[in-house]
DNA sequence: GTAACTGCAAAATATTTGCATCCTT
DNA sequence: AAGGATGCAAATATTTTGCAGTTAC
């Protein structure tokens, strides 16, 4: 169990329960984004379907996780970085989905260029999903 | 009925049926993107749910429509521009979703900056969804 | 006439809600 | 002890599949 699990839950005024600890730990020990099914059917674990729904929803509301829209329109979840706590999302990041293995990753260290909008439009945030082939699949 | 409807269907080797004509016409006479429910419950029309699913899928496969992932993870569909025929998507466009009225639009006339990827990653295309307030809602 | 498309029924999936019980604080 | 979280059952909602009848070409 990752040592940050407990702190993150307390920091967000969430009671520390077994399900929350295990699910949050999955994200902390995993670089890729996870879908509901990835969590529910995780080997060796038996999470109740409803608990997974509710836990993910709670984490998103608290800003611990954020959702990623994928090309096939399934929902994936990924950890927000530190800046995301308190609901203030740090939106200068984008997502990469590998079309071969399906791995979804969240990159923060790359400049996101601003986009021009038509007159009188206001942009609040921007979601960028890049599709391609990850380094591991490219080398196969 | 928009005069382009017939041409577009023939151009994509699709037989011209009433449902396809009506659904395609909705997109041609509408600047916003439409969700499955928008079409099925369209006033004055009674489309069979299954026919809508199949028609949308066919249009996406043919490259007539493309899907837009929205923040609430519902699927919306929008017309591809001419360049998209034959399955060659013209991906230099992005989508705007108004957080007030929910209107989803497809903009093509704005430069999309390239994004740097980690070493050995290959980008095939990029999906950009901008959230904000459209001009109509801003003026209210 | 033939192949493709539609619409109905039904199956399969996915998501939400209610509630009694259990756990955290 | 009190409030919140869980897990089961059941209600809803969504999407897919099968198939007989209909339509386009």
CSV table of C-alpha atoms (C1' of nucleotides) in Angstrom, one decimal:
chain,number,residue,atom,x,y,z
A,1,UNK,CA,0.0,0.0,0.0
A,2,UNK,CA,1.4,3.3,-1.0
A,3,UNK,CA,2.2,5.6,1.9
A,4,UNK,CA,0.4,8.5,0.2
A,5,UNK,CA,-3.0,6.8,0.2
A,6,UNK,CA,-3.9,7.7,3.7
A,7,UNK,CA,-2.7,11.3,3.4
A,8,UNK,CA,-4.6,11.9,0.3
A,9,UNK,CA,-7.9,10.6,1.7
A,10,UNK,CA,-7.6,12.6,4.9
A,11,UNK,CA,-6.6,15.7,3.0
A,12,UNK,CA,-9.9,15.5,1.2
A,13,UNK,CA,-12.0,14.9,4.2
A,14,UNK,CA,-12.8,11.4,3.3
A,15,UNK,CA,-13.0,8.6,5.8
A,16,UNK,CA,-10.4,5.9,5.3
A,17,UNK,CA,-12.0,2.7,4.2
A,18,UNK,CA,-10.7,-0.5,2.7
A,19,UNK,CA,-12.2,0.1,-0.7
A,20,UNK,CA,-11.0,3.6,-1.1
A,21,UNK,CA,-7.5,2.7,0.0
A,22,UNK,CA,-7.3,-0.2,-2.4
A,23,UNK,CA,-8.7,1.7,-5.4
A,24,UNK,CA,-6.6,4.8,-4.8
A,25,UNK,CA,-3.6,2.6,-4.4
A,26,UNK,CA,-4.2,1.1,-7.8
A,27,UNK,CA,-3.9,4.6,-9.3
A,28,UNK,CA,-0.8,5.5,-7.3
A,29,UNK,CA,1.0,2.3,-8.4
A,30,UNK,CA,-0.1,2.6,-12.0
A,31,UNK,CA,1.0,5.1,-14.6
A,32,UNK,CA,-1.9,4.3,-16.9
A,33,UNK,CA,-5.4,5.5,-16.6
A,34,UNK,CA,-8.0,3.0,-15.6
A,35,UNK,CA,-11.5,2.3,-16.6
A,36,UNK,CA,-14.3,1.1,-14.3
A,37,UNK,CA,-13.9,-2.4,-15.6
A,38,UNK,CA,-10.1,-2.4,-15.1
A,39,UNK,CA,-10.8,-1.8,-11.4
A,40,UNK,CA,-13.7,-4.0,-10.8
A,41,UNK,CA,-12.1,-7.0,-12.5
A,42,UNK,CA,-8.7,-6.4,-11.1
A,43,UNK,CA,-7.0,-9.7,-10.4
A,44,UNK,CA,-7.1,-10.8,-6.8
A,45,UNK,CA,-9.6,-8.2,-5.8
A,46,UNK,CA,-13.3,-8.4,-5.6
A,47,UNK,CA,-14.7,-4.9,-5.6
A,48,UNK,CA,-18.4,-4.5,-5.5
A,49,UNK,CA,-19.6,-2.9,-8.7
A,50,UNK,CA,-21.6,-0.2,-7.0
A,51,UNK,CA,-18.8,0.7,-4.6
A,52,UNK,CA,-16.5,1.2,-7.5
A,53,UNK,CA,-19.0,3.6,-9.1
A,54,UNK,CA,-19.4,5.6,-6.0
A,55,UNK,CA,-15.7,5.6,-5.1
A,56,UNK,CA,-14.7,6.9,-8.5
A,57,UNK,CA,-17.4,9.5,-8.4
A,58,UNK,CA,-16.3,10.7,-5.0
A,59,UNK,CA,-12.6,10.9,-6.1
A,60,UNK,CA,-13.6,12.9,-9.2
A,61,UNK,CA,-15.7,15.3,-7.1
A,62,UNK,CA,-12.8,15.8,-4.7
A,63,UNK,CA,-10.4,16.4,-7.5
A,64,UNK,CA,-8.3,13.3,-6.7
A,65,UNK,CA,-9.1,11.8,-10.1
A,66,UNK,CA,-10.1,13.3,-13.4
A,67,UNK,CA,-11.8,11.6,-16.3
A,68,UNK,CA,-10.4,11.1,-19.8
A,69,UNK,CA,-12.6,10.8,-22.8
A,70,UNK,CA,-11.3,8.1,-25.0
A,71,UNK,CA,-11.8,7.6,-28.8
A,72,UNK,CA,-14.1,4.7,-28.2
A,73,UNK,CA,-16.1,6.7,-25.7
A,74,UNK,CA,-15.3,4.7,-22.7
A,75,UNK,CA,-14.5,6.6,-19.6
A,76,UNK,CA,-11.1,6.3,-18.1
A,77,UNK,CA,-9.8,7.8,-14.8
A,78,UNK,CA,-6.4,9.1,-14.0
A,79,UNK,CA,-4.8,10.7,-11.0
A,80,UNK,CA,-4.6,14.4,-10.8
A,81,UNK,CA,-1.3,15.8,-9.8
A,82,UNK,CA,-0.8,17.8,-6.6
A,83,UNK,CA,-2.2,21.0,-8.0
A,84,UNK,CA,-5.5,19.4,-8.5
A,85,UNK,CA,-6.4,19.1,-4.9
A,86,UNK,CA,-9.2,21.3,-3.7
A,87,UNK,CA,-10.9,21.0,-7.0
A,88,UNK,CA,-8.5,23.4,-8.7
A,89,UNK,CA,-7.6,21.4,-11.7
A,90,UNK,CA,-4.3,21.9,-13.3
A,91,UNK,CA,-5.3,21.7,-16.9
A,92,UNK,CA,-2.0,22.1,-18.7
A,93,UNK,CA,-1.8,18.4,-19.4
A,94,UNK,CA,-2.9,16.1,-22.1
A,95,UNK,CA,-3.6,12.5,-22.6
A,96,UNK,CA,-2.2,9.9,-24.8
A,97,UNK,CA,-4.0,6.7,-25.8
A,98,UNK,CA,-2.1,3.9,-27.5
A,99,UNK,CA,-4.1,2.5,-30.4
A,100,UNK,CA,-2.3,-0.9,-30.1
A,101,UNK,CA,-2.3,-1.7,-26.4
A,102,UNK,CA,-4.9,0.8,-25.2
A,103,UNK,CA,-2.7,2.2,-22.5
A,104,UNK,CA,-3.8,5.6,-21.5
A,105,UNK,CA,-1.3,8.0,-20.0
A,106,UNK,CA,-1.4,11.5,-18.7
A,107,UNK,CA,1.4,13.9,-19.7
A,108,UNK,CA,2.0,17.1,-17.9
A,109,UNK,CA,5.4,18.2,-19.0
A,110,UNK,CA,4.6,19.5,-22.4
A,111,UNK,CA,3.5,22.9,-23.5
A,112,UNK,CA,-0.1,23.2,-24.6
A,113,UNK,CA,-0.6,25.9,-27.0
A,114,UNK,CA,-3.5,28.2,-26.8
A,115,UNK,CA,-6.3,27.9,-29.3
A,116,UNK,CA,-8.0,30.9,-30.9
A,117,UNK,CA,-11.8,31.0,-30.5
A,118,UNK,CA,-14.4,32.9,-32.5
A,119,UNK,CA,-15.5,36.3,-31.3
A,120,UNK,CA,-17.3,36.4,-28.0
A,121,UNK,CA,-16.4,32.8,-27.0
A,122,UNK,CA,-14.8,32.2,-23.7
A,123,UNK,CA,-12.6,29.1,-23.1
A,124,UNK,CA,-12.5,27.7,-19.6
A,125,UNK,CA,-10.4,24.6,-20.1
A,126,UNK,CA,-9.2,22.4,-22.8
A,127,UNK,CA,-9.1,18.6,-23.1
A,128,UNK,CA,-6.5,17.1,-25.4
A,129,UNK,CA,-6.4,13.5,-26.3
A,130,UNK,CA,-3.6,12.3,-28.6
A,131,UNK,CA,-3.9,9.0,-30.3
A,132,UNK,CA,-0.9,7.1,-31.5
A,133,UNK,CA,1.5,4.3,-30.6
A,134,UNK,CA,3.4,4.2,-27.4
A,135,UNK,CA,7.1,3.4,-27.2
A,136,UNK,CA,6.6,-0.1,-25.9
A,137,UNK,CA,4.3,-1.1,-28.8
A,138,UNK,CA,6.5,0.7,-31.4
A,139,UNK,CA,9.4,-1.5,-30.4
A,140,UNK,CA,7.6,-4.8,-30.8
B,1,UNK,CA,-34.4,18.2,-47.4
B,2,UNK,CA,-31.0,19.4,-48.1
B,3,UNK,CA,-29.9,18.8,-51.7
B,4,UNK,CA,-26.6,17.4,-50.6
B,5,UNK,CA,-28.2,14.5,-48.8
B,6,UNK,CA,-28.6,12.3,-51.8
B,7,UNK,CA,-25.1,13.0,-53.1
B,8,UNK,CA,-23.4,12.2,-49.9
B,9,UNK,CA,-25.1,8.9,-49.5
B,10,UNK,CA,-24.4,7.8,-53.1
B,11,UNK,CA,-20.8,9.0,-52.8
B,12,UNK,CA,-20.4,6.6,-49.9
B,13,UNK,CA,-22.0,3.6,-51.6
B,14,UNK,CA,-25.0,3.7,-49.3
B,15,UNK,CA,-28.5,3.0,-50.5
B,16,UNK,CA,-30.8,6.0,-50.1
B,17,UNK,CA,-33.4,5.2,-47.4
B,18,UNK,CA,-35.8,7.4,-45.6
B,19,UNK,CA,-34.1,7.1,-42.2
B,20,UNK,CA,-30.6,7.8,-43.6
B,21,UNK,CA,-31.9,10.8,-45.5
B,22,UNK,CA,-33.7,12.3,-42.5
B,23,UNK,CA,-30.8,11.7,-40.1
B,24,UNK,CA,-28.2,13.1,-42.4
B,25,UNK,CA,-30.4,16.0,-43.1
B,26,UNK,CA,-30.5,16.8,-39.4
B,27,UNK,CA,-26.8,17.2,-39.4
B,28,UNK,CA,-26.7,19.3,-42.6
B,29,UNK,CA,-29.2,21.7,-41.3
B,30,UNK,CA,-27.7,21.9,-37.8
B,31,UNK,CA,-24.4,23.5,-36.9
B,32,UNK,CA,-24.3,21.8,-33.5
B,33,UNK,CA,-23.2,18.2,-32.8
B,34,UNK,CA,-26.0,15.8,-31.9
B,35,UNK,CA,-26.2,13.0,-29.5
B,36,UNK,CA,-28.1,9.7,-30.1
B,37,UNK,CA,-31.0,11.0,-27.9
B,38,UNK,CA,-31.2,14.3,-29.8
B,39,UNK,CA,-31.9,12.4,-32.9
B,40,UNK,CA,-34.2,9.7,-31.5
B,41,UNK,CA,-36.4,12.2,-29.7
B,42,UNK,CA,-36.4,14.8,-32.4
B,43,UNK,CA,-39.7,16.6,-32.4
B,44,UNK,CA,-42.0,15.4,-35.2
B,45,UNK,CA,-39.9,12.4,-36.0
B,46,UNK,CA,-40.1,8.9,-34.7
B,47,UNK,CA,-36.9,7.1,-35.4
B,48,UNK,CA,-36.5,3.5,-34.3
B,49,UNK,CA,-33.8,3.4,-31.6
B,50,UNK,CA,-32.0,0.6,-33.3
B,51,UNK,CA,-32.0,2.2,-36.7
B,52,UNK,CA,-30.5,5.3,-35.2
B,53,UNK,CA,-27.7,3.3,-33.6
B,54,UNK,CA,-27.0,1.5,-36.9
B,55,UNK,CA,-27.3,4.6,-39.0
B,56,UNK,CA,-24.9,6.6,-36.9
B,57,UNK,CA,-22.4,3.7,-36.8
B,58,UNK,CA,-22.6,3.4,-40.6
B,59,UNK,CA,-22.0,7.1,-41.0
B,60,UNK,CA,-19.0,7.1,-38.8
B,61,UNK,CA,-17.5,4.1,-40.6
B,62,UNK,CA,-18.0,5.9,-43.9
B,63,UNK,CA,-16.4,9.0,-42.5
B,64,UNK,CA,-19.6,11.1,-43.0
B,65,UNK,CA,-19.7,11.8,-39.2
B,66,UNK,CA,-17.2,11.7,-36.5
B,67,UNK,CA,-17.6,11.3,-32.8
B,68,UNK,CA,-16.9,13.9,-30.2
B,69,UNK,CA,-16.1,13.0,-26.6
B,70,UNK,CA,-17.8,15.4,-24.3
B,71,UNK,CA,-16.9,16.3,-20.7
B,72,UNK,CA,-19.8,14.3,-19.3
B,73,UNK,CA,-18.8,11.4,-21.4
B,74,UNK,CA,-21.8,11.3,-23.6
B,75,UNK,CA,-21.1,10.7,-27.3
B,76,UNK,CA,-21.9,13.4,-29.8
B,77,UNK,CA,-21.7,13.2,-33.5
B,78,UNK,CA,-20.8,15.9,-36.0
B,79,UNK,CA,-20.5,16.2,-39.7
B,80,UNK,CA,-17.1,15.8,-41.2
B,81,UNK,CA,-16.1,18.3,-43.8
B,82,UNK,CA,-15.5,17.4,-47.4
B,83,UNK,CA,-12.0,16.2,-46.8
B,84,UNK,CA,-13.3,13.5,-44.5
B,85,UNK,CA,-14.9,11.4,-47.3
B,86,UNK,CA,-13.2,8.1,-48.1
B,87,UNK,CA,-12.3,7.7,-44.4
B,88,UNK,CA,-9.5,10.2,-44.6
B,89,UNK,CA,-10.2,12.4,-41.7
B,90,UNK,CA,-9.2,16.0,-41.7
B,91,UNK,CA,-8.1,16.2,-38.1
B,92,UNK,CA,-7.1,19.8,-38.0
B,93,UNK,CA,-10.2,20.9,-36.2
B,94,UNK,CA,-11.4,21.0,-32.6
B,95,UNK,CA,-14.6,21.0,-30.7
B,96,UNK,CA,-16.2,23.5,-28.5
B,97,UNK,CA,-18.7,22.6,-25.8
B,98,UNK,CA,-20.7,25.4,-24.2
B,99,UNK,CA,-21.0,24.7,-20.4
B,100,UNK,CA,-24.2,26.7,-20.3
B,101,UNK,CA,-26.4,25.5,-23.1
B,102,UNK,CA,-24.5,22.3,-24.0
B,103,UNK,CA,-24.2,23.3,-27.6
B,104,UNK,CA,-21.3,21.5,-29.3
B,105,UNK,CA,-19.6,22.9,-32.3
B,106,UNK,CA,-16.9,21.9,-34.6
B,107,UNK,CA,-14.3,24.5,-35.6
B,108,UNK,CA,-12.0,24.0,-38.5
B,109,UNK,CA,-10.5,27.4,-39.1
B,110,UNK,CA,-8.1,27.7,-36.3
B,111,UNK,CA,-4.5,26.6,-36.1
B,112,UNK,CA,-3.9,23.6,-34.0
B,113,UNK,CA,-0.4,23.6,-32.5
B,114,UNK,CA,1.6,20.4,-32.5
B,115,UNK,CA,2.2,18.7,-29.2
B,116,UNK,CA,5.6,17.3,-28.2
B,117,UNK,CA,5.5,13.6,-27.2
B,118,UNK,CA,8.0,11.6,-25.2
B,119,UNK,CA,10.7,9.7,-27.0
B,120,UNK,CA,9.6,6.9,-29.3
B,121,UNK,CA,6.0,7.8,-29.2
B,122,UNK,CA,4.1,8.3,-32.4
B,123,UNK,CA,1.0,10.6,-32.7
B,124,UNK,CA,-1.6,9.7,-35.3
B,125,UNK,CA,-4.2,12.3,-34.5
B,126,UNK,CA,-5.3,14.6,-31.8
B,127,UNK,CA,-8.7,15.3,-30.3
B,128,UNK,CA,-9.2,18.7,-28.8
B,129,UNK,CA,-12.3,19.7,-26.8
B,130,UNK,CA,-12.5,23.2,-25.5
B,131,UNK,CA,-15.0,23.9,-22.7
B,132,UNK,CA,-16.3,27.4,-22.2
B,133,UNK,CA,-19.2,29.7,-22.9
B,134,UNK,CA,-20.5,30.4,-26.4
B,135,UNK,CA,-21.3,33.9,-27.7
B,136,UNK,CA,-25.0,33.4,-27.4
B,137,UNK,CA,-24.9,32.4,-23.7
B,138,UNK,CA,-22.3,35.1,-22.9
B,139,UNK,CA,-24.7,37.8,-24.1
B,140,UNK,CA,-27.6,36.6,-22.0
C,1,DG,C1',-34.7,-10.8,-57.9
C,2,DT,C1',-31.2,-10.0,-54.7
C,3,DA,C1',-28.9,-7.7,-51.3
C,4,DA,C1',-29.3,-4.5,-48.1
C,5,DC,C1',-32.0,-2.0,-44.6
C,6,DT,C1',-35.6,-1.5,-41.1
C,7,DG,C1',-38.2,-2.3,-37.0
C,8,DC,C1',-39.8,-5.2,-33.5
C,9,DA,C1',-38.6,-8.2,-29.6
C,10,DA,C1',-35.4,-9.8,-26.6
C,11,DA,C1',-30.8,-10.3,-24.8
C,12,DA,C1',-26.8,-8.4,-22.9
C,13,DT,C1',-24.5,-4.4,-20.5
C,14,DA,C1',-24.1,-0.6,-18.0
C,15,DT,C1',-25.5,2.7,-14.4
C,16,DT,C1',-28.4,4.3,-10.6
C,17,DT,C1',-31.2,4.0,-6.5
C,18,DG,C1',-33.0,2.1,-1.9
C,19,DC,C1',-32.0,0.3,2.2
C,20,DA,C1',-30.3,-2.5,6.0
C,21,DT,C1',-25.9,-3.3,7.9
C,22,DC,C1',-21.2,-2.3,9.0
C,23,DC,C1',-17.2,0.7,9.7
C,24,DT,C1',-14.8,5.1,10.8
C,25,DT,C1',-14.2,8.8,13.6
D,1,DA,C1',-23.0,7.0,19.4
D,2,DA,C1',-23.6,9.2,14.9
D,3,DG,C1',-22.7,9.8,10.3
D,4,DG,C1',-20.9,7.9,6.5
D,5,DA,C1',-19.7,3.9,3.5
D,6,DT,C1',-20.6,-0.6,1.9
D,7,DG,C1',-22.9,-4.4,-0.4
D,8,DC,C1',-26.8,-6.6,-1.9
D,9,DA,C1',-31.2,-6.4,-4.6
D,10,DA,C1',-33.7,-4.2,-7.8
D,11,DA,C1',-35.0,-0.6,-10.9
D,12,DT,C1',-33.4,2.1,-15.1
D,13,DA,C1',-31.0,3.1,-18.9
D,14,DT,C1',-28.1,1.9,-22.7
D,15,DT,C1',-26.4,-0.9,-26.4
D,16,DT,C1',-26.3,-5.1,-29.1
D,17,DT,C1',-28.2,-9.1,-31.5
D,18,DG,C1',-31.5,-12.1,-34.2
D,19,DC,C1',-34.8,-12.3,-37.5
D,20,DA,C1',-38.8,-11.7,-40.4
D,21,DG,C1',-40.6,-8.4,-43.4
D,22,DT,C1',-39.7,-4.4,-46.5
D,23,DT,C1',-37.2,-1.4,-49.6
D,24,DA,C1',-33.6,0.1,-52.9
D,25,DC,C1',-31.4,-0.7,-57.0
